[in-house]
Coordinates of C-alpha atoms in Angstrom, one line a residue:
X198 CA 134.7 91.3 142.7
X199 CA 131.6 92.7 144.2
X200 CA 128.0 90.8 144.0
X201 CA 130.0 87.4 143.2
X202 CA 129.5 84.2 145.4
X203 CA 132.5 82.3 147.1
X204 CA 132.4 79.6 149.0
X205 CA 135.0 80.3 150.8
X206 CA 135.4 83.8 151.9
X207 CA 138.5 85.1 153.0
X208 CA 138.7 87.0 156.3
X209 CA 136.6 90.0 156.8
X210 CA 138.5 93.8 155.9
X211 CA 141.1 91.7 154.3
X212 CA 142.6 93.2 150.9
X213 CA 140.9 90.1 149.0
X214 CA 137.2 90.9 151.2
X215 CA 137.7 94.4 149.8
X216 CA 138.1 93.4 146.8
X217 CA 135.8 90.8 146.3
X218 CA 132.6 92.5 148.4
X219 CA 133.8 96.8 147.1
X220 CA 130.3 96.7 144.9
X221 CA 128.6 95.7 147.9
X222 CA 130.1 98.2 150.5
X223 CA 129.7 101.0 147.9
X224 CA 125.6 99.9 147.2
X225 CA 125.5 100.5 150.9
X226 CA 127.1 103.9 150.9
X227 CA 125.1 104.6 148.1
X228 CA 121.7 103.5 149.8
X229 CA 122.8 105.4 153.2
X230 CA 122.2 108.6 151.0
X231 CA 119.1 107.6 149.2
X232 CA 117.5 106.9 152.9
X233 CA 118.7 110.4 153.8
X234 CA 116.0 111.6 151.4
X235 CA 113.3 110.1 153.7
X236 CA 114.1 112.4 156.8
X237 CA 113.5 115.9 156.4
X238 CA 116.7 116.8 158.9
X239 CA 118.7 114.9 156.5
X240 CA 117.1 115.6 152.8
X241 CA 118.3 118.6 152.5
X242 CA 122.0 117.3 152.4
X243 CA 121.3 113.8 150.9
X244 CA 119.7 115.9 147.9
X245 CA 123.1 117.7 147.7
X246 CA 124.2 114.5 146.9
X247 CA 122.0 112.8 144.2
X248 CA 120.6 116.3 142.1
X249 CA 122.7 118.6 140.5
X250 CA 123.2 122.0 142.2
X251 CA 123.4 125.7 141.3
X252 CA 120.6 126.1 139.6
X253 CA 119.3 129.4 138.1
X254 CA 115.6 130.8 136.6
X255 CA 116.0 133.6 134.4
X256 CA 112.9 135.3 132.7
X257 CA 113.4 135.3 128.9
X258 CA 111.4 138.0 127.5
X259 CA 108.8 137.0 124.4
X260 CA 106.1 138.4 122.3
X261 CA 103.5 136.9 123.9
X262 CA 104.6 136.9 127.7
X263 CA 107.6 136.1 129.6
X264 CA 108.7 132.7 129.8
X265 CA 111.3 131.3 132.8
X266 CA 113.7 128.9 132.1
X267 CA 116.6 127.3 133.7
X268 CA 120.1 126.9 133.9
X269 CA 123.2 125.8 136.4
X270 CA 126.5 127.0 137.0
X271 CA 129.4 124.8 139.3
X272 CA 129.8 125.6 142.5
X273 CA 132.1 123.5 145.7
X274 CA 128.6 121.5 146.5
X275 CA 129.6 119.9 142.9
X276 CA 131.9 117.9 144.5
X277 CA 129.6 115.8 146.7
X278 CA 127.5 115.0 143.5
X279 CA 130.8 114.1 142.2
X280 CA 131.4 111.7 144.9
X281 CA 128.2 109.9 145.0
X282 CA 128.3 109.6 140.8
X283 CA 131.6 108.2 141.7
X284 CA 129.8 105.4 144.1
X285 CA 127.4 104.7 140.9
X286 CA 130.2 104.0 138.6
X287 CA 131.8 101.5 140.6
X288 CA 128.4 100.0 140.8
X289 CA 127.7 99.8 137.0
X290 CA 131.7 99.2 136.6
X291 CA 131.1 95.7 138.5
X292 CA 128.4 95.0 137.0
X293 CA 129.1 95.3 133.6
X294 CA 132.3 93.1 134.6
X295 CA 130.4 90.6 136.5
X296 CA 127.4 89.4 134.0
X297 CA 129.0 90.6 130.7
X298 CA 132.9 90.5 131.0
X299 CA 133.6 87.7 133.3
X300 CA 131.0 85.5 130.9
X301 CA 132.8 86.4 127.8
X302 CA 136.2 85.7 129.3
X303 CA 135.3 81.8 130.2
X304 CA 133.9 81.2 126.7
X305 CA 137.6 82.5 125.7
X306 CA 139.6 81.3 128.0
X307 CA 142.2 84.3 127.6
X308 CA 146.1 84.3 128.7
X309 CA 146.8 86.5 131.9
X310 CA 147.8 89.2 129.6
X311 CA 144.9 89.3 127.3
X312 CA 142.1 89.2 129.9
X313 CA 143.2 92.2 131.6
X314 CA 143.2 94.0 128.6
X315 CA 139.7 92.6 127.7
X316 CA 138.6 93.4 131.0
X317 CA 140.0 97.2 130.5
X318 CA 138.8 97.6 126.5
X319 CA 135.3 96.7 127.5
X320 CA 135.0 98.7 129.9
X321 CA 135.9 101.5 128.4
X322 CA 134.6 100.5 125.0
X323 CA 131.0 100.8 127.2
X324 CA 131.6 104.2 128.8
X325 CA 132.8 105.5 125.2
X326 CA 130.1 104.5 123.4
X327 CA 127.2 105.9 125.6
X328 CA 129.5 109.1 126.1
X329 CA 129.9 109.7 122.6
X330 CA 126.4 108.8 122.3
X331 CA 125.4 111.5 124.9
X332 CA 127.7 114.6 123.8
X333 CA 126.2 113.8 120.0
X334 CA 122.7 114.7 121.2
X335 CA 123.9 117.7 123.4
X336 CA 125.8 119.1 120.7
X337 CA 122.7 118.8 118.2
X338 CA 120.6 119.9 120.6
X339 CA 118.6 123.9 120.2
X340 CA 121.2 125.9 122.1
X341 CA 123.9 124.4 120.4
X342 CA 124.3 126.5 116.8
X343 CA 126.4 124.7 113.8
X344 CA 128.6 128.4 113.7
X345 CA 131.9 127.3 115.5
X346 CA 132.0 130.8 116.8
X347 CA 129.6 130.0 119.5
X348 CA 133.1 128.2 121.1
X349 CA 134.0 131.9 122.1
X350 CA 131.0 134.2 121.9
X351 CA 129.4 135.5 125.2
X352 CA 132.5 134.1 127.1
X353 CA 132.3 133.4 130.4
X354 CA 129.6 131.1 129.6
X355 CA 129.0 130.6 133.2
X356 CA 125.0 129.1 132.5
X357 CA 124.9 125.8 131.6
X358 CA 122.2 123.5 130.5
X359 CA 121.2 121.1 132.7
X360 CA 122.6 118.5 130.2
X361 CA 125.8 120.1 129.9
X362 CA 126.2 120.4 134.0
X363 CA 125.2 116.6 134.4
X364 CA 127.2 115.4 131.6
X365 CA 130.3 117.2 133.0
X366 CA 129.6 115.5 136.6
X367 CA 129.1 112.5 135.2
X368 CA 132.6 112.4 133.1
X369 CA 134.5 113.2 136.4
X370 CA 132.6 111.4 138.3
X371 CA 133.8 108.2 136.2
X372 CA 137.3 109.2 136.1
X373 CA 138.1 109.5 139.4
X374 CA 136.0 106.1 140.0
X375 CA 139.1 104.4 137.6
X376 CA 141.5 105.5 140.2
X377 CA 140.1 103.2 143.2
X378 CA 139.6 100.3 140.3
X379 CA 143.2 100.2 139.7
X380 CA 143.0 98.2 143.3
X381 CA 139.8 96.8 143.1
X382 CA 140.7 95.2 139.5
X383 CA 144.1 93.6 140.7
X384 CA 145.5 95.5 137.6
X385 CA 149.1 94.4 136.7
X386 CA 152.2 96.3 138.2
X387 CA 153.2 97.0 134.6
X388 CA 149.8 98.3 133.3
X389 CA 149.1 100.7 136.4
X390 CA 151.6 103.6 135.0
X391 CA 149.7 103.2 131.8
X392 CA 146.5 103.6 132.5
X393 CA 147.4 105.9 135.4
X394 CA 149.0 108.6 132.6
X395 CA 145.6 108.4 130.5
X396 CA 143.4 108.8 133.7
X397 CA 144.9 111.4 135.4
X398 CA 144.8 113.5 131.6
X399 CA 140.9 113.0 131.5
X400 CA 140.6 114.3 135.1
X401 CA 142.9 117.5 134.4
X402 CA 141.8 118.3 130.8
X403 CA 137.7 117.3 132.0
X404 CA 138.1 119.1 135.5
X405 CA 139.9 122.0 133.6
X406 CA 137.3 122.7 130.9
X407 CA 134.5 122.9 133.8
X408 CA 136.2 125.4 135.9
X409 CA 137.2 127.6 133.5
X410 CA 134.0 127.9 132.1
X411 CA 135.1 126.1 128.9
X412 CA 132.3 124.1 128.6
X413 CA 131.9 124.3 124.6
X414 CA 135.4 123.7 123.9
X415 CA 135.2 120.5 125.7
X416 CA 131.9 118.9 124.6
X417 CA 133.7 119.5 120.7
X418 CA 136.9 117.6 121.3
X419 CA 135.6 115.0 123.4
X420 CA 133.2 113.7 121.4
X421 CA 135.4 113.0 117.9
X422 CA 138.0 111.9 120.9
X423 CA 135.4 109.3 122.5
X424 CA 134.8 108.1 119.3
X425 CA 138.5 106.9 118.2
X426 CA 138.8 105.3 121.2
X427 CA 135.8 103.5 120.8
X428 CA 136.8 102.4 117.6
X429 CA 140.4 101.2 119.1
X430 CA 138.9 99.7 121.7
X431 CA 136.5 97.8 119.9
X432 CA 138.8 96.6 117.5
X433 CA 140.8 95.2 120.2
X434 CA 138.2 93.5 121.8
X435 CA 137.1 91.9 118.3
X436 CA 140.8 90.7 117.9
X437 CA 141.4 89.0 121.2
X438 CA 138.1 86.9 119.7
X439 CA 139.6 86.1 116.4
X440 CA 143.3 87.6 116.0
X441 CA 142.6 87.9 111.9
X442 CA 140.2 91.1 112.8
X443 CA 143.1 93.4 112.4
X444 CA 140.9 95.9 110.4
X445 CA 139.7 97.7 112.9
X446 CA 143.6 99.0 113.4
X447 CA 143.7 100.3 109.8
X448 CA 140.9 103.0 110.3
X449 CA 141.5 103.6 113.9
X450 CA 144.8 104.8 112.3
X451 CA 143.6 107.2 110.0
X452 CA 140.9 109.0 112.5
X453 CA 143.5 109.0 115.1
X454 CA 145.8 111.4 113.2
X455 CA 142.8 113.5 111.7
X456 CA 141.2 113.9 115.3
X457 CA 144.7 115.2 116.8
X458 CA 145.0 117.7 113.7
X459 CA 141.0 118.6 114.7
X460 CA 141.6 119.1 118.2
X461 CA 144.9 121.5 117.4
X462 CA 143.0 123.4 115.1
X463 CA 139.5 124.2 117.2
X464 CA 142.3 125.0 120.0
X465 CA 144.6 127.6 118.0
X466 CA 141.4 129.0 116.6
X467 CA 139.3 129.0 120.2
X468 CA 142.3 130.5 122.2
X469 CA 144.2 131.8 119.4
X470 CA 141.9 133.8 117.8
X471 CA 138.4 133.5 119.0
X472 CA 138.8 134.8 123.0
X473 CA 141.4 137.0 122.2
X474 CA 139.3 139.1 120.5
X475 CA 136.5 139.2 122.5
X476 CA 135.5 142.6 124.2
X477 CA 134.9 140.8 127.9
X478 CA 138.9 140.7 129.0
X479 CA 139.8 140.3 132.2
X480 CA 140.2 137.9 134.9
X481 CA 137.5 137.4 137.5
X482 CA 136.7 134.4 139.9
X483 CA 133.2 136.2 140.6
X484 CA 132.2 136.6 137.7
X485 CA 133.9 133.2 135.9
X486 CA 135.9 135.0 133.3
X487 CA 139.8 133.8 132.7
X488 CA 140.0 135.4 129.7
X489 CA 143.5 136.5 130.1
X490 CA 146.7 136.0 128.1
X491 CA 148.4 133.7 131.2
X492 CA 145.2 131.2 131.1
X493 CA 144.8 131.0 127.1
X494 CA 148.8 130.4 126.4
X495 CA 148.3 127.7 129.5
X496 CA 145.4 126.3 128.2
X497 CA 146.6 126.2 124.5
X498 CA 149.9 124.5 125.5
X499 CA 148.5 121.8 128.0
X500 CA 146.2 120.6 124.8
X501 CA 149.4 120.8 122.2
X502 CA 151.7 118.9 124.6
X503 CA 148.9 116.3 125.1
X504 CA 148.5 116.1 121.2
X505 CA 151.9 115.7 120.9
X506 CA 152.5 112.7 123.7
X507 CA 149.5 110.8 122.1
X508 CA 151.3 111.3 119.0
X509 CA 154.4 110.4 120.0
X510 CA 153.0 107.1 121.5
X511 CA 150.9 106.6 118.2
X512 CA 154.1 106.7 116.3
X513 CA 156.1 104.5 118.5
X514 CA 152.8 101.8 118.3
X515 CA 152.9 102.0 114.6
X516 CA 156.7 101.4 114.2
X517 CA 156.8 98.6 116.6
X518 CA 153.7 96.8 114.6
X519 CA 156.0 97.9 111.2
X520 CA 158.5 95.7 112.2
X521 CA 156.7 92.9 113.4
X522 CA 155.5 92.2 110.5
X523 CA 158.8 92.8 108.8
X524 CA 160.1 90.4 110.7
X525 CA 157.1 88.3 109.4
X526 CA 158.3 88.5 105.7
X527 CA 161.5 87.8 106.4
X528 CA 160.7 84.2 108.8
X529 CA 158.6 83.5 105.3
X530 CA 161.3 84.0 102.9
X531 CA 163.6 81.9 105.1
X532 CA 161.1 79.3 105.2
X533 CA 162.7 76.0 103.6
X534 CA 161.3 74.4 100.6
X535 CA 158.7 72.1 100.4
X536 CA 161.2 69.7 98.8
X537 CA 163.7 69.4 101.9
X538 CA 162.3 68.0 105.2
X539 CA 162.7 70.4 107.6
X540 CA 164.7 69.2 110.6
X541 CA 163.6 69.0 114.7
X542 CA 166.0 71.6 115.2
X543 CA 164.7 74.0 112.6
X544 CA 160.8 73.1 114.0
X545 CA 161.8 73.9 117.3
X546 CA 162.9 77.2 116.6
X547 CA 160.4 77.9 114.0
X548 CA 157.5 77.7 116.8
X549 CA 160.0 79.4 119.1
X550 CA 159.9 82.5 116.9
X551 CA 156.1 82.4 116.0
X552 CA 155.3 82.2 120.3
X553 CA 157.7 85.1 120.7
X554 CA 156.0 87.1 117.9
X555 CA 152.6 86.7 119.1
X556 CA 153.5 87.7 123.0
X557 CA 155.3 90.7 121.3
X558 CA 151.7 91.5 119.0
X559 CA 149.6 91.0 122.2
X560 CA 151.9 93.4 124.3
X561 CA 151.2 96.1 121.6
X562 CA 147.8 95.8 121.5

């Protein structure tokens, strides 16, 4: 783990010096461009790097006088922004696991099993929280009207805010970084297809909602998205510190289902109804528009077949934790009287059966 001291170092490029010293190399990297900006042979690509590019001043026309303002669109320079946000959010990522995480963890003391879970729900509990946090106040922001039509209206909407632009950068720029942490975390052989599936979604469904000009449509169902996960991954956190605060669960579950009936609604109405029925057809890589039949029906059937996995893994969740605690009533009915002394046999298997059901509870979870 990066920026931690050991007093015994292993040897140098080794897989456990990567791993231990990746914050470090990557504050390097990340200072290398930051110097760039000193020279003026190299600024003008170290500021490729660090601002966000494409920008555009238009002249909007008022009473008074005419008044310039600014917006961006994407372009292929995007992706070295991309790369050096990428470089930041392994930064932060350590050190929100150094001098919160690790702390938290020996005040614990967690199984194996639970503290790379901790590890991964506060992570992403953090990156939830000030995402949701941030699409909140771009969504109530002036350009943003409260008439859902504005999802469809003036498609392509090729000009973005410079919110919007940065906020889209940012989100990839955090995904990708989770690929690399898979390695730099030591994540379990069992958890890496896992979190692999739910990574590489963000990155297609993210990715795809920038290129396509599908800005809007994104900023709506991530934010109500970011927030059920925050919830589930708070309530996890709060229950590997007391396993009685099962609450949490409870509403997650409700806002889980309404969310996924949210998202396939603004979908079948955005792609369903809204673009196919706006004058600008046509597909054009110029000028950004993929308003076609092809791209909507692909679109519309990525986002239902995603609904539909995440609810098939809901459901799945839900019926596994149903019969836990089935099988809880029924150890409780079968418990033996107070009257009759239970024997070393029965106590034997009696904590046999409550070990297995928590290891069974904590592999849900």
């Amino acid at each position: 783990m990066g920026f931690r001291k050991k007093s015994k170092s292993p040897p140098v490029l080794s897989h456990e010096f990567v791993i231990q010293n990746h914050a470090d190399m990557v504050s390097c990297v990340a200072m290398i461009v930051l110097l760039g900006l000193m020279f003026e042979v190299t600024a003008k690509y170290a500021i490729m790097f660090i601002t966000v590019q494409y920008n555009v001043t238009q002249t909007l026309d008022t009473e008074d006088k005419p008044e310039p303002f600014s917006y961006y669109k994407y372009g292929p320079k995007d992706m070295a922004t991309v790369f050096f946000y990428l470089l930041i959010a392994i930064i932060l990522h350590a050190l929100i696991q150094e001098y919160i995480l690790d702390k938290i963890n020996r005040r614990l003391h967690l199984s194996k099993t639970k503290h790379s879970k901790f590890n991964e729900s506060g992570q992403l509990a953090t990156f939830y929280s000030f995402s949701f946090i941030w699409g909140c106040s771009i969504l109530t922001s002036e350009e943003f009207e409260t008439n859902p039509t504005f999802l469809w209206e003036g498609y392509p909407h090729i000009h973005m805010a410079f919110q919007v632009k940065f906020f889209y950068i940012c989100q990839i720029a955090y995904w990708f970084h989770a690929l690399p942490e898979l390695y730099f975390q030591k994540v379990r052989k069992e958890d890496i297809p896992r979190q692999l599936y739910y990574i590489c979604l963000y990155i297609f469904h993210i990715t795809g909602a920038y290129v396509l000009n599908l800005h809007r449509l994104g900023l709506v169902l991530l934010v109500p998205h970011y927030l059920v996960e925050l919830l589930f991954h708070a309530s996890r956190l709060f229950y590997f510190s007391d396993e009685n605060k099962q609450k949490g669960f409870t509403l997650w579950a409700l806002l889980f289902v309404i969310t996924r009936l949210l998202t396939l609604t603004v979908s079948v109405l955005t792609f369903g109804f809204g673009l196919s029925r706006t004058d600008n057809q046509g597909f054009s890589l110029a000028e950004g528009n993929f308003n076609v039949l092809t791209v909507r029906m692909t679109c519309l059937s990525a986002i239902c077949l995603t609904q539909a996995w995440m609810m098939w893994k809901f459901i799945n969740f839900q019926l596994k934790k149903w019969r836990e605690q089935s099988q809880i009533q029924a150890n409780k009915k079968k418990a033996v009287s107070p009257k009759s002394r239970p024997s070393k046999k029965d106590s034997r298997e009696k904590r046999t059966l409550t070990t297995h059901r928590q290891t069974r509870q904590n592999r849900l979870l």
